[in-house]
XYZ file of C-alpha atoms in Angstrom:
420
model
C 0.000 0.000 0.000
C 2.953 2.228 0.841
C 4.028 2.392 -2.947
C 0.496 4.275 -3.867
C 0.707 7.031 -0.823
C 0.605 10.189 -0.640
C 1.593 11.834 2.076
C 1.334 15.304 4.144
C 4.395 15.485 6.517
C 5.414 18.074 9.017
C 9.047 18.988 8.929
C 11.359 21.692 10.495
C 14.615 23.537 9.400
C 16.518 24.847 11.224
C 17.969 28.267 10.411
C 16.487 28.015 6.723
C 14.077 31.255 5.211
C 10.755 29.910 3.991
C 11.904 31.884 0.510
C 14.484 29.436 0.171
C 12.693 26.585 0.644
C 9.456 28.210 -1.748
C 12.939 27.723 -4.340
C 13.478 24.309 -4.227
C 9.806 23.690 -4.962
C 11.496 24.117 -8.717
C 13.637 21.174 -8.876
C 11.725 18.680 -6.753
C 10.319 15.586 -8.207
C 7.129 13.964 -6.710
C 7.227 16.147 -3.784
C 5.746 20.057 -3.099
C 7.372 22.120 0.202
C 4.510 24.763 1.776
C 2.715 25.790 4.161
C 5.604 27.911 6.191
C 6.044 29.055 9.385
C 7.877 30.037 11.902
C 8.282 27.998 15.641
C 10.520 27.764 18.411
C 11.573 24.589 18.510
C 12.180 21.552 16.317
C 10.064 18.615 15.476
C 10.948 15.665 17.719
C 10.854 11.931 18.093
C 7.290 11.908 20.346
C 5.464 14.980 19.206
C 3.730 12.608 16.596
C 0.053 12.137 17.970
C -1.363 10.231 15.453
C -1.707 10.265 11.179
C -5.191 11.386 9.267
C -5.749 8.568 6.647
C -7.409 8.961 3.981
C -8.268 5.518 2.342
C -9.582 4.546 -1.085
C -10.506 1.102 -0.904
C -11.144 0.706 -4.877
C -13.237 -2.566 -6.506
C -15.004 -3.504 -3.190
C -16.996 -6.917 -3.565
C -19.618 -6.937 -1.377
C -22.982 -8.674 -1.331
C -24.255 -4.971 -0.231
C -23.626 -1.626 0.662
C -25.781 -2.018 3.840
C -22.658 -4.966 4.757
C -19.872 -2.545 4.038
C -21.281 0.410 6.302
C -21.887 -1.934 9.297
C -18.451 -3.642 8.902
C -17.346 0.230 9.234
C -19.976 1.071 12.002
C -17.963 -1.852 13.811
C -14.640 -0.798 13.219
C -15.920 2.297 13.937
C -17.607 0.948 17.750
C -15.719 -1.822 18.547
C -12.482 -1.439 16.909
C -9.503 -3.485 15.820
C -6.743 -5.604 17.000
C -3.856 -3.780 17.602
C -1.725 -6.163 15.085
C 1.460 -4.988 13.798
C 1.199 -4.395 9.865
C 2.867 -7.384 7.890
C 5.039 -4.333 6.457
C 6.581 -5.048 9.638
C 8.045 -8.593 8.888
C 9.335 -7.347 5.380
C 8.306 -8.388 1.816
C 10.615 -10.880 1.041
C 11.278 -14.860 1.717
C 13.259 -14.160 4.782
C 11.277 -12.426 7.205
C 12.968 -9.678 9.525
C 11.532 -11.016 12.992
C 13.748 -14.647 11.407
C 16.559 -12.532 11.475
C 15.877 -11.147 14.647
C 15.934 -14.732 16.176
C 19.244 -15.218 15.236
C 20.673 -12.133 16.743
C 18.708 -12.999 19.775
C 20.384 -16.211 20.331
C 23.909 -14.567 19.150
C 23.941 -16.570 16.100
C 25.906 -14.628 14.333
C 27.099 -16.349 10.837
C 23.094 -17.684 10.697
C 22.095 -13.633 10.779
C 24.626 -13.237 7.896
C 23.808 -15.926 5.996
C 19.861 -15.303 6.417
C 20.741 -11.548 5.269
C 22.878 -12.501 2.430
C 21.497 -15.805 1.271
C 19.525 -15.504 -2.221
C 15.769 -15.465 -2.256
C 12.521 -15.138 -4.565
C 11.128 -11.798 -5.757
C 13.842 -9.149 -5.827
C 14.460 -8.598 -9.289
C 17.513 -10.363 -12.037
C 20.548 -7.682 -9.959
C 19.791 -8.284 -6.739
C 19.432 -12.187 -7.462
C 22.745 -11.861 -9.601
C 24.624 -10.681 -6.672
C 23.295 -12.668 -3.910
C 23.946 -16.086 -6.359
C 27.686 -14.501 -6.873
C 28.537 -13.912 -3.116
C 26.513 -17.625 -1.915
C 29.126 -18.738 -4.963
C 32.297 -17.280 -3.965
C 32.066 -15.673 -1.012
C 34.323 -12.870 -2.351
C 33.228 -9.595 -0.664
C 35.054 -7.184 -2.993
C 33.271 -8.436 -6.431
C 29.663 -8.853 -4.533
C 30.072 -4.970 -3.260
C 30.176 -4.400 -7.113
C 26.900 -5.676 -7.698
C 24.773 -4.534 -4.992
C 22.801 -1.932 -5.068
C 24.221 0.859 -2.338
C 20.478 1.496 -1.083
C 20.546 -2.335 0.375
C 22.519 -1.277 3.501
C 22.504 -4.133 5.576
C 24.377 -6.492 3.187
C 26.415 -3.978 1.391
C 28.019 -2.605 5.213
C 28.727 -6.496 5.853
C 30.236 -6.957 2.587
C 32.263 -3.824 3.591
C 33.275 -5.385 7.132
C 34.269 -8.390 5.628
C 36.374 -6.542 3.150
C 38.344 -4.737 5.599
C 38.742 -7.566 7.817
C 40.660 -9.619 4.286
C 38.459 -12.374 5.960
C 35.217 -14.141 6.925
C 35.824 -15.737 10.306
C 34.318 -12.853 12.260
C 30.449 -12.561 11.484
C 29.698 -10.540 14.829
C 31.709 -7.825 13.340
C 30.245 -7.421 10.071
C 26.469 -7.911 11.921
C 27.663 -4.832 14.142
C 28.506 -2.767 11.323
C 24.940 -2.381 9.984
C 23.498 0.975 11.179
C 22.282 0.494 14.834
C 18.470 1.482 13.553
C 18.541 -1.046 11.689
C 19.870 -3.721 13.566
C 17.507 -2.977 16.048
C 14.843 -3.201 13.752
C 15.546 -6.960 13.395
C 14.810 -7.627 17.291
C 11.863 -5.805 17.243
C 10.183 -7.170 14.378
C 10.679 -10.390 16.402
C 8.819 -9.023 19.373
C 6.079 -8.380 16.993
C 6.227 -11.576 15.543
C 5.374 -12.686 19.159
C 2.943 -10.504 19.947
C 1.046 -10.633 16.673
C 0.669 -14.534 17.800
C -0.066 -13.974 21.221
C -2.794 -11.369 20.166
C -4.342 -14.258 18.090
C -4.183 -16.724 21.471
C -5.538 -14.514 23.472
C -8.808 -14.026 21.396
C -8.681 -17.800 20.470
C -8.513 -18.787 24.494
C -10.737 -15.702 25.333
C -12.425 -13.847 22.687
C -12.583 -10.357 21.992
C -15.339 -9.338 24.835
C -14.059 -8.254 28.142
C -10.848 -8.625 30.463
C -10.547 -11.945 32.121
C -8.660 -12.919 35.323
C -4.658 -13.281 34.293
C -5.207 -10.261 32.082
C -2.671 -7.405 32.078
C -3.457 -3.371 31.949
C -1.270 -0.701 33.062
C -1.231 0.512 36.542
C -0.993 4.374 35.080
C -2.740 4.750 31.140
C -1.633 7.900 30.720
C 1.823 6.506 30.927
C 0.868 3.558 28.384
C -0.504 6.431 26.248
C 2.569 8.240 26.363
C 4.712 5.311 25.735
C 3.135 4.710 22.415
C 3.557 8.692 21.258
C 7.434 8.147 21.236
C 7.198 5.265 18.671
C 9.344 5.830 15.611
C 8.184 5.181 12.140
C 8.597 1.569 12.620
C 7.215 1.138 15.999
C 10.505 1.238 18.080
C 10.032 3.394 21.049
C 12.736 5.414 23.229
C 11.198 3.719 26.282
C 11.624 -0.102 24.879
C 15.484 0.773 24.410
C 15.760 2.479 27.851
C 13.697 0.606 30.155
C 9.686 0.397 30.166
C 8.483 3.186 32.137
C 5.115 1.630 31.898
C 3.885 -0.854 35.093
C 1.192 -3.837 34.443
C -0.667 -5.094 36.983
C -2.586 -8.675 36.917
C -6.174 -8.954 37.021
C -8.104 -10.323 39.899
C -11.449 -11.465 40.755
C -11.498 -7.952 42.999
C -10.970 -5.876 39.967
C -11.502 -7.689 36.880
C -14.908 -5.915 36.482
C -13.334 -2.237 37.035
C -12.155 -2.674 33.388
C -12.605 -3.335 30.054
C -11.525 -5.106 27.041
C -9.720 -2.185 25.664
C -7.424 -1.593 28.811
C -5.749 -4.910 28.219
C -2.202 -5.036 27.051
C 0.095 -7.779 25.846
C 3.541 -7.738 26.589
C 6.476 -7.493 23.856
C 9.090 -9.849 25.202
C 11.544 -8.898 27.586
C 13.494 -8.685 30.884
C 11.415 -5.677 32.380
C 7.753 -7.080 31.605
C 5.429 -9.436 33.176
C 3.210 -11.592 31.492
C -0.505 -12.822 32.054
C -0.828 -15.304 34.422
C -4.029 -17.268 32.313
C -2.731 -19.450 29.703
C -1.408 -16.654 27.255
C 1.122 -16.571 29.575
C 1.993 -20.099 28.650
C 2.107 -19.520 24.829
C 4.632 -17.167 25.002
C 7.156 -19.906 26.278
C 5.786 -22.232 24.050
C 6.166 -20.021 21.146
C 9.590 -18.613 21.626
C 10.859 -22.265 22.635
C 10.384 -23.130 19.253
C 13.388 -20.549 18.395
C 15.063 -21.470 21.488
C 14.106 -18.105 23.533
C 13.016 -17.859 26.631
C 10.615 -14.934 27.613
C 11.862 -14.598 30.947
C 15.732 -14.423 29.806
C 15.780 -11.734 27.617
C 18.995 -10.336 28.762
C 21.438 -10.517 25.846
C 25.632 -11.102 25.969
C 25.666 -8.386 24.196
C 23.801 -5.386 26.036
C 22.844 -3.691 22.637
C 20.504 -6.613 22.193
C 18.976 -6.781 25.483
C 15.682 -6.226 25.342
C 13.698 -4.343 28.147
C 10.258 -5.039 26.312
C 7.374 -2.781 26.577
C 3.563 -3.081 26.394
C 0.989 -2.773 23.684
C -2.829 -2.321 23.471
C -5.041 -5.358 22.519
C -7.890 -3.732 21.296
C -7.642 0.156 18.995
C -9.870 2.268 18.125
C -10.001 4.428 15.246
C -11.187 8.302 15.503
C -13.352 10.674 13.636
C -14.153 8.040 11.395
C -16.023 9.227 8.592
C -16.618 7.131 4.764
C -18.289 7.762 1.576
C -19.002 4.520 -0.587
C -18.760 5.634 -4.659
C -19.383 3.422 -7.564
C -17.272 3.867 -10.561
C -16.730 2.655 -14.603
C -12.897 2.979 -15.039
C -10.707 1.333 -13.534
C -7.932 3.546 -12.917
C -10.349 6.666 -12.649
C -8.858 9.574 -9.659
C -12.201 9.109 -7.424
C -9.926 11.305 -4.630
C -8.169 14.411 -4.249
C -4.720 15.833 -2.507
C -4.405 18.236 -0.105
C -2.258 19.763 -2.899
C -4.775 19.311 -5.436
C -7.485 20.784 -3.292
C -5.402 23.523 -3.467
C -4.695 23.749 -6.645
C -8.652 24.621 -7.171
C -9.150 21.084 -8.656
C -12.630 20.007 -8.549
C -13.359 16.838 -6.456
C -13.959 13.654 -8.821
C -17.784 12.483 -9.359
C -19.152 8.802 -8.930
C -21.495 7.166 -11.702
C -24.518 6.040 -9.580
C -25.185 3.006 -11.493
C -21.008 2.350 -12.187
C -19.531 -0.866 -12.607
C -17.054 -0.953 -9.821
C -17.733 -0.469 -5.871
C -15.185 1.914 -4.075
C -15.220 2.960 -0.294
C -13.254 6.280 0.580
C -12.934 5.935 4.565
C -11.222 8.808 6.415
C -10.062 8.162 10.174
C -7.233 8.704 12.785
C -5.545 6.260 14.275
C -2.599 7.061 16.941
C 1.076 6.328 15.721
C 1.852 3.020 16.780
C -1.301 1.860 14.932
C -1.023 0.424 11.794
C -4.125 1.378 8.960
C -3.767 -1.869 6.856
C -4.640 -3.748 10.510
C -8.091 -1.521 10.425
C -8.203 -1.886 6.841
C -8.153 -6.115 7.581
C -11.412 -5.398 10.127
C -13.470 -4.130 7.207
C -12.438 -6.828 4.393
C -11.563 -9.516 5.897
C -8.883 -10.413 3.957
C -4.905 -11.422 3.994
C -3.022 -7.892 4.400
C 0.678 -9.114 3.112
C 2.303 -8.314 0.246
C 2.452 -11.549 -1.697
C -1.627 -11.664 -1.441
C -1.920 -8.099 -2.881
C 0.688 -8.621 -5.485
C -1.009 -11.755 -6.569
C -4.397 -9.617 -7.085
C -5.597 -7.967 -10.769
C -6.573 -4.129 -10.319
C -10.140 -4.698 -11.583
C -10.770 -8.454 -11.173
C -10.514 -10.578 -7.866
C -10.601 -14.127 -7.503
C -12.585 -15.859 -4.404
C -11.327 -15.458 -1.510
C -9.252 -18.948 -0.458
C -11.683 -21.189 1.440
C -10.122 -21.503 4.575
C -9.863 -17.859 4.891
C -12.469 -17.129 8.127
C -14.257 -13.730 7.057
C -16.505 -12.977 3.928
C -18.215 -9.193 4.588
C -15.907 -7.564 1.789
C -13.064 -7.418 -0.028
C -11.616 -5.041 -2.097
C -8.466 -5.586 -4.604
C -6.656 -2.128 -4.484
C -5.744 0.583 -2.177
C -5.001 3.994 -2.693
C -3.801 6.408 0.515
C -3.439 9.665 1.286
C -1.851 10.059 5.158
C -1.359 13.516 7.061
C 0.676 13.370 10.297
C -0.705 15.269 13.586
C 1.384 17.189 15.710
């Protein structure tokens, strides 16, 4: 979805005239700087609330339009579950979070390999120069043929190259840009609590708290904790330490809350985790990769993981939609923010059109992820090798063990606006 965007961003310069900026408007491509002023201070990691979506959900197949507004009424009501996006795994055969294991364990050469191995999907270079380092292992020739933009292999390549050998994988692992490396771990703790989300509804549903339940002793702080996530969901407070406290439900107080105050844990050494069987699926889960939840300390203190909490249940805001039909396929049935300024006149539907589109608007907080909300309306597989797989005006059934049947739709256009 992220390749069809377009997005709104607040940014700041420092010591920079609007005038000059208004000047590089000329040689931009795909991008427009405006809307000036003049503030105090800089934009910072945390002063993110939330993004404005705007969502074009195009070729919706539906049995009627009375289904599609009260799977939006729902999401609307009830909300989603809080998953992490699959854009947080990655798009191609090896999955970050596998990665992420690896480094967890301090498997070093098995990070490597999994980072440099060749795999499906990424086009004739990038398989060319995978094939010629899993071939020779020569870093100097395979820095030749990768691309520069894929940092993570390219800064091993250059570790091993400056080493004149191979023996020390830790090394050329540490040399990736800490960001990134960090993103590895992470995307494991989502992997985990992606799974765990699942359990809990599977062993509890998705109607109220029950006893072995976490929620945090102080939401405000939870609330806080989840303004300070980054771009890709990596928060100051799960590198530093969770400033956010959990407390376990009781028969006493399980009734003083509901469904939407429980939190899952992200695995760690400063979390606790449900005492009901959830609890239990974490060590059964992360077993499997030989981890243990409750030795999350790493050798290496870069990896150590503090761990942090996350909502179970999300709920959109200001939700609003408008549900269009249409005849062309590719038609605009949306406009910009730039285009609205531009005086361009909004696009009309054709009442009795061919096609079904929904155009949903809502806000959802930054650690949120809009294809998760987009999954509680259609009822569909959110990764990338479903979408990729679908044509832009023609969809196939839906698989028939997939659980859900109110909609689908086949494409998805975006327009995002961050909120300060």
């Amino acid at each position: 979805m992220d390749r069809r965007e377009v997005t709104n961003q607040w940014i700041t310069a420092h010591h920079v005239k609007a005038g000059r900026l208004v000047g590089l408007n000329k040689s931009l491509r795909n991008m427009r700087l405006g809307n000036f002023s003049y503030v105090p201070r800089a934009l910072e990691l945390g002063d993110l609330n939330g993004n404005r979506f705007m969502i074009t959900l195009r070729n919706v197949l539906v049995d009627s339009e009375e289904t599609l507004n009260r799977s939006i009424v729902s999401l609307r009501d009830k909300g989603f579950v809080n998953y992490f996006g699959m854009q947080r795994f990655g798009t191609g055969s090896v999955g970050t979070h596998e990665v992420g294991a690896t480094v967890l364990r301090a498997e070093w050469e098995a990070a490597v390999h999994l980072l440099m191995k060749p795999r499906l999907g990424e086009g004739p270079d990038l398989e060319k120069a995978r094939k010629h380092w899993a071939e020779h292992k020569d870093p100097k020739e395979a820095l030749k043929l990768f691309p520069k933009r894929w940092v993570a292999e390219t800064q091993i390549l250059w570790s091993f190259q400056k080493a004149g050998h191979l023996r020390s994988p830790f090394d050329a692992f540490n040399n990736i840009p800490r960001n990134l490396k960090l993103m590895y771990i992470h995307a494991y703790q989502s992997y985990v609590w992606n799974h765990m989300a699942s359990e809990r509804i599977r062993l509890y549903g998705l109607d109220k708290p029950v006893v072995g339940d976490l929620v945090a002793e102080d939401r405000a702080a939870l609330d806080a904790s989840d303004d300070i996530e980054d771009e890709k969901g990596t928060s100051k407070d799960a590198e530093s330490g969770s400033h956010v406290r959990a407390k376990v439900l009781t028969d006493a107080d399980v009734d003083h809350y509901t469904i939407y105050d429980v939190i899952l844990p992200m695995p760690g050494f400063d979390v606790i985790y449900p005492t009901h069987a959830v609890g239990d699926k974490y060590k059964e889960l992360m077993a499997k990769d030989g981890l243990d939840p409750h030795k999350m300390r790493h050798p290496n203190k870069e990896y150590s993981l503090p761990g942090s909490y996350r909502a179970f249940i999300s709920k959109p805001e200001n939700v609003e939609w408008e549900i269009v039909r249409y005849n062309e396929a590719n038609v605009l049935l949306t406009l910009t923010d730039l285009e609205r300024l531009e005086g361009k006149s909004k696009p009309e539907g054709v009442p009795e059109g061919r096609f079904l589109a929904l155009i949903l608007n809502l806000t959802l907080r930054s650690n949120q992820y809009a294809t998760m909300a987009i999954r509680e309306i259609c009822k569909q597989d959110t990764s990338a090798a479903f979408h990729s797989s679908l044509n832009p005006v023609e969809r196939s059934n839906v698989d028939a063990d997939e659980p859900f049947d109110n909609a689908t739709s086949s494409e998805a256009d975006v327009i995002a606006t961050g909120s300060s």
